[in-house]
XYZ file of C-alpha atoms in Angstrom:
235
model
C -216.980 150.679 3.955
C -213.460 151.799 3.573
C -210.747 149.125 3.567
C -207.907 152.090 4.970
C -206.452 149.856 7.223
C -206.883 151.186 11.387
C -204.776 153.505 12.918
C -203.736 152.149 16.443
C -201.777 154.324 19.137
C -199.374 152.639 21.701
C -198.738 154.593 24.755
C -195.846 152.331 27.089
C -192.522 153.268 28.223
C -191.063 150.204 28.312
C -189.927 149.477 24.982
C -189.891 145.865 25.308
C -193.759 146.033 25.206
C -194.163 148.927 22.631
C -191.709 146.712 20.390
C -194.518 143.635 21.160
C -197.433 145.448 21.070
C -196.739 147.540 17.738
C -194.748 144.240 16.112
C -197.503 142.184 16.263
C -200.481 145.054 15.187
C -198.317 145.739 12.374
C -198.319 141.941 11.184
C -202.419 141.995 11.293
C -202.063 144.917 9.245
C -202.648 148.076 11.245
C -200.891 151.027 11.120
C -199.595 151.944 14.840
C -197.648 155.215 15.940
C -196.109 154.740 19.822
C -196.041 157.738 22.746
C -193.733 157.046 25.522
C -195.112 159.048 28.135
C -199.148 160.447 29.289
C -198.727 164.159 27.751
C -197.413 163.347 24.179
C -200.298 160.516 23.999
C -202.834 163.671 24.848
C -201.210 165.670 22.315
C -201.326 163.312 19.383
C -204.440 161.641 20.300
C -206.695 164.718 20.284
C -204.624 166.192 17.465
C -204.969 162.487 15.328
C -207.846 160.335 14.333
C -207.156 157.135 15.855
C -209.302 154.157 15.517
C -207.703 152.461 18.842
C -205.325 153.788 22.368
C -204.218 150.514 23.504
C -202.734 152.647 26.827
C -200.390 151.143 29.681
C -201.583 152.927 32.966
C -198.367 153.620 34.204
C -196.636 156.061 32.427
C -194.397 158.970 33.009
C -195.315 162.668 33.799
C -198.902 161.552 33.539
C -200.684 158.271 34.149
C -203.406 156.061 31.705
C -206.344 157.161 34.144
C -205.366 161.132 33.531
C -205.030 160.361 29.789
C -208.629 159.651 29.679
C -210.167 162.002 31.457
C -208.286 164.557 29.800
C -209.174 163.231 26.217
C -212.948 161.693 27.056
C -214.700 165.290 26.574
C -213.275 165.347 22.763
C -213.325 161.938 21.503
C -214.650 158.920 22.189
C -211.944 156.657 20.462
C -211.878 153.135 22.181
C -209.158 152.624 24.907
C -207.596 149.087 25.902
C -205.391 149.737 29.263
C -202.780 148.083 29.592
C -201.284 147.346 33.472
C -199.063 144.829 35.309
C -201.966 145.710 38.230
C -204.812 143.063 37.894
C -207.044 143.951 41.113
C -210.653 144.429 40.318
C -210.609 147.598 42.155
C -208.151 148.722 39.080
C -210.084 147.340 36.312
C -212.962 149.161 37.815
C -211.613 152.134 38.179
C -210.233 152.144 34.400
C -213.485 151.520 32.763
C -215.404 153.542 35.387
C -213.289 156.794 33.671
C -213.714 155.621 30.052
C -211.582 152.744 29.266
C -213.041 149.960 27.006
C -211.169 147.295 27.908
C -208.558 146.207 30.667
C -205.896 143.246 29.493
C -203.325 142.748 32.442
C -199.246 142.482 31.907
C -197.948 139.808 31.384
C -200.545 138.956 28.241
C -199.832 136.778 25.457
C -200.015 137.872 21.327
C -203.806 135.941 20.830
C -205.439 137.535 23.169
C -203.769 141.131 22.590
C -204.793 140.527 19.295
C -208.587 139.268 20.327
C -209.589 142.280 22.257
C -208.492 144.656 19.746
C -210.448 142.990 17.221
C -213.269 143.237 18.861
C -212.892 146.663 20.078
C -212.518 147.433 16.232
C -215.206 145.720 15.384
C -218.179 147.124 17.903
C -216.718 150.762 16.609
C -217.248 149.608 13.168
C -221.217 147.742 14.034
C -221.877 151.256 16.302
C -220.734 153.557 13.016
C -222.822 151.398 11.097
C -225.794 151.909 13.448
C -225.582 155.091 12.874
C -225.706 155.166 9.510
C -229.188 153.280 9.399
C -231.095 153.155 12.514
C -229.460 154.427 15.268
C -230.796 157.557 15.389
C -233.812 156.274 17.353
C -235.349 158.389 19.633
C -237.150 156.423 22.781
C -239.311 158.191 25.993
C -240.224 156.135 28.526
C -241.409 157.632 32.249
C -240.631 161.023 31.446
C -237.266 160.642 30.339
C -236.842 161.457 26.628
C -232.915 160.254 24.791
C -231.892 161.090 21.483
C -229.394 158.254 20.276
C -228.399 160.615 17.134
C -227.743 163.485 19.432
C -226.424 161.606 22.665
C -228.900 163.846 24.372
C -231.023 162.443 27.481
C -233.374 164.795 28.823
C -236.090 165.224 31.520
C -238.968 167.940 30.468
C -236.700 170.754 29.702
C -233.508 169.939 31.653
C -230.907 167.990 30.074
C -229.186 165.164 32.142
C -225.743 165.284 32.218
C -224.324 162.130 31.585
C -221.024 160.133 29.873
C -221.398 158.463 27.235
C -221.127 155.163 28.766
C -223.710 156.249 31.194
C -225.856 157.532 28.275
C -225.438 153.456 26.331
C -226.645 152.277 30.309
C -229.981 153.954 30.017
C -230.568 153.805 26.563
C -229.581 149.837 26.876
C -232.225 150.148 29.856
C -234.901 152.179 28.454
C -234.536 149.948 24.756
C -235.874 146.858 26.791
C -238.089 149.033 29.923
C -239.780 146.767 31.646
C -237.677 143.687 31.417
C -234.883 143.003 33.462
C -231.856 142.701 32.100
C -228.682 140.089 33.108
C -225.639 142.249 34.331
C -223.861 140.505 31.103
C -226.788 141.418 29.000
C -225.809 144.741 29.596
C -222.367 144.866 29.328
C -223.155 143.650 25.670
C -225.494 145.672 25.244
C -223.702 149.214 26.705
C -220.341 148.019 26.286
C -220.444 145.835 23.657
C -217.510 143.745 25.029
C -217.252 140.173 24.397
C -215.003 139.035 26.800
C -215.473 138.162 30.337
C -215.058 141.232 32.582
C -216.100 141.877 35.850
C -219.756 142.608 36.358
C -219.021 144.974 38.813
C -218.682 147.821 36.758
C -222.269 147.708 35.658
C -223.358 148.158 39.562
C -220.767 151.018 39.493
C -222.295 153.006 36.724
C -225.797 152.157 37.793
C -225.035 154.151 41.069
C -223.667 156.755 39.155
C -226.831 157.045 36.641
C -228.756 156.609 39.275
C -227.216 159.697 40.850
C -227.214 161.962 38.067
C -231.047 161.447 37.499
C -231.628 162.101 40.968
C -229.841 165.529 40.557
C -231.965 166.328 37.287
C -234.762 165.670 39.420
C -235.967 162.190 38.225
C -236.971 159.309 40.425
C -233.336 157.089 40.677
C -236.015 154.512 41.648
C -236.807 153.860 37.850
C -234.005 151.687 37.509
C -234.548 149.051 39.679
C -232.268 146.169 41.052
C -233.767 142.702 40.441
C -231.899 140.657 43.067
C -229.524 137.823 41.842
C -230.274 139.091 37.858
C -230.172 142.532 37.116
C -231.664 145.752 36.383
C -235.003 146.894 35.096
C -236.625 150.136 34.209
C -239.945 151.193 35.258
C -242.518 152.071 33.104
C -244.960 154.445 34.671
């Protein structure tokens, strides 16, 4: 593994926090370059290899939510928003695009420091994955996903899904048949390991749900255990 220490991007325009964030990553040992405003993060983001965005949401001339849609179809680098906005309605709509993570303003150094860590470190356990075993390839009811590829497909159609929708069903179809906790799957989709609404897991479900449904597969086959979780049917 290589020890080249992890390049971090900070995207604020208040200096006060970029001077924080960047201070204190610098002290763990990272190397972090700061964007003030939405289009240069695009720029040097899909023009860089980052290892980390840690990304406030409101920026100039283009906020967080547009930087990830706009970068999501070429990379999929981790992203920690940033906002003084703490609503679950916000921190669903952040990860819902393709955020990782979601730390409100004001936050303190430890646990700035604690979610990038771990963000780092589920990149670093998924590379490794792929390396050795990851390249599994499971079918269950008809549906047929390729975790080397990223590929989920239905007989001959492919179904068009995220990537965070594609970790949903494989995290589904890895375990079909038993149900599976709401926090079981954050872990096991998300990999986070830090309390987070389990909203967003009912969110996505809807929306894989959806998407099989318009590739032609029963939505039914993931089915809602009430009070646990989820579980996919094996026909």
């Amino acid at each position: 593994m290589s020890n080249t220490p992890a390049r971090i991007l900070v995207v604020d325009d208040e200096p006060s926090i970029t001077e924080f964030v960047s201070y204190n990553l610098r002290k763990e040992g990272y190397e972090v370059q700061i964007a003030e405003d939405g289009a240069t993060a695009v720029d040097l983001i899909l023009s860089n290899s980052f290892s980390l965005v840690v990304l406030d949401v409101m920026l100039p001339n283009m906020d967080g939510y547009e930087v990830v849609r706009r970068i999501r179809s070429s990379t999929t680098v981790p992203v920690l928003f940033l906002s003084a906005r703490d609503t679950e309605l916000d921190k669903v709509v952040g990860l819902e695009i393709g955020g990782d993570d979601y730390l409100a303003k004001p936050f303190g150094v430890r646990e700035l420091l604690a979610r990038v860590k771990a963000l780092l470190r589920r990149t670093a356990q998924q590379e490794n994955a792929s390396d050795k075993d990851f390249n599994e390839v499971i079918e269950v009811s008809g549906i047929h996903i390729d975790e080397g590829t990223h590929i989920a497909s239905h007989g001959a159609d492919v179904i068009d899904l995220t990537p965070r929708e594609f970790e949903l069903l494989a995290a589904l179809m890895r375990h079909a048949g038993k149900v599976l906790s709401r926090d079981q799957l954050l872990r096991d989709a998300w990999g986070w390991e830090y309390l987070v609404e389990t909203k967003t897991v009912d969110t996505h479900v809807k929306r894989l749900r959806d998407k099989l449904e318009a590739a032609h597969v029963d939505p039914g086959l993931i089915e809602t255990v009430r009070g646990y979780g989820y579980r996919f049917k094996v026909l």
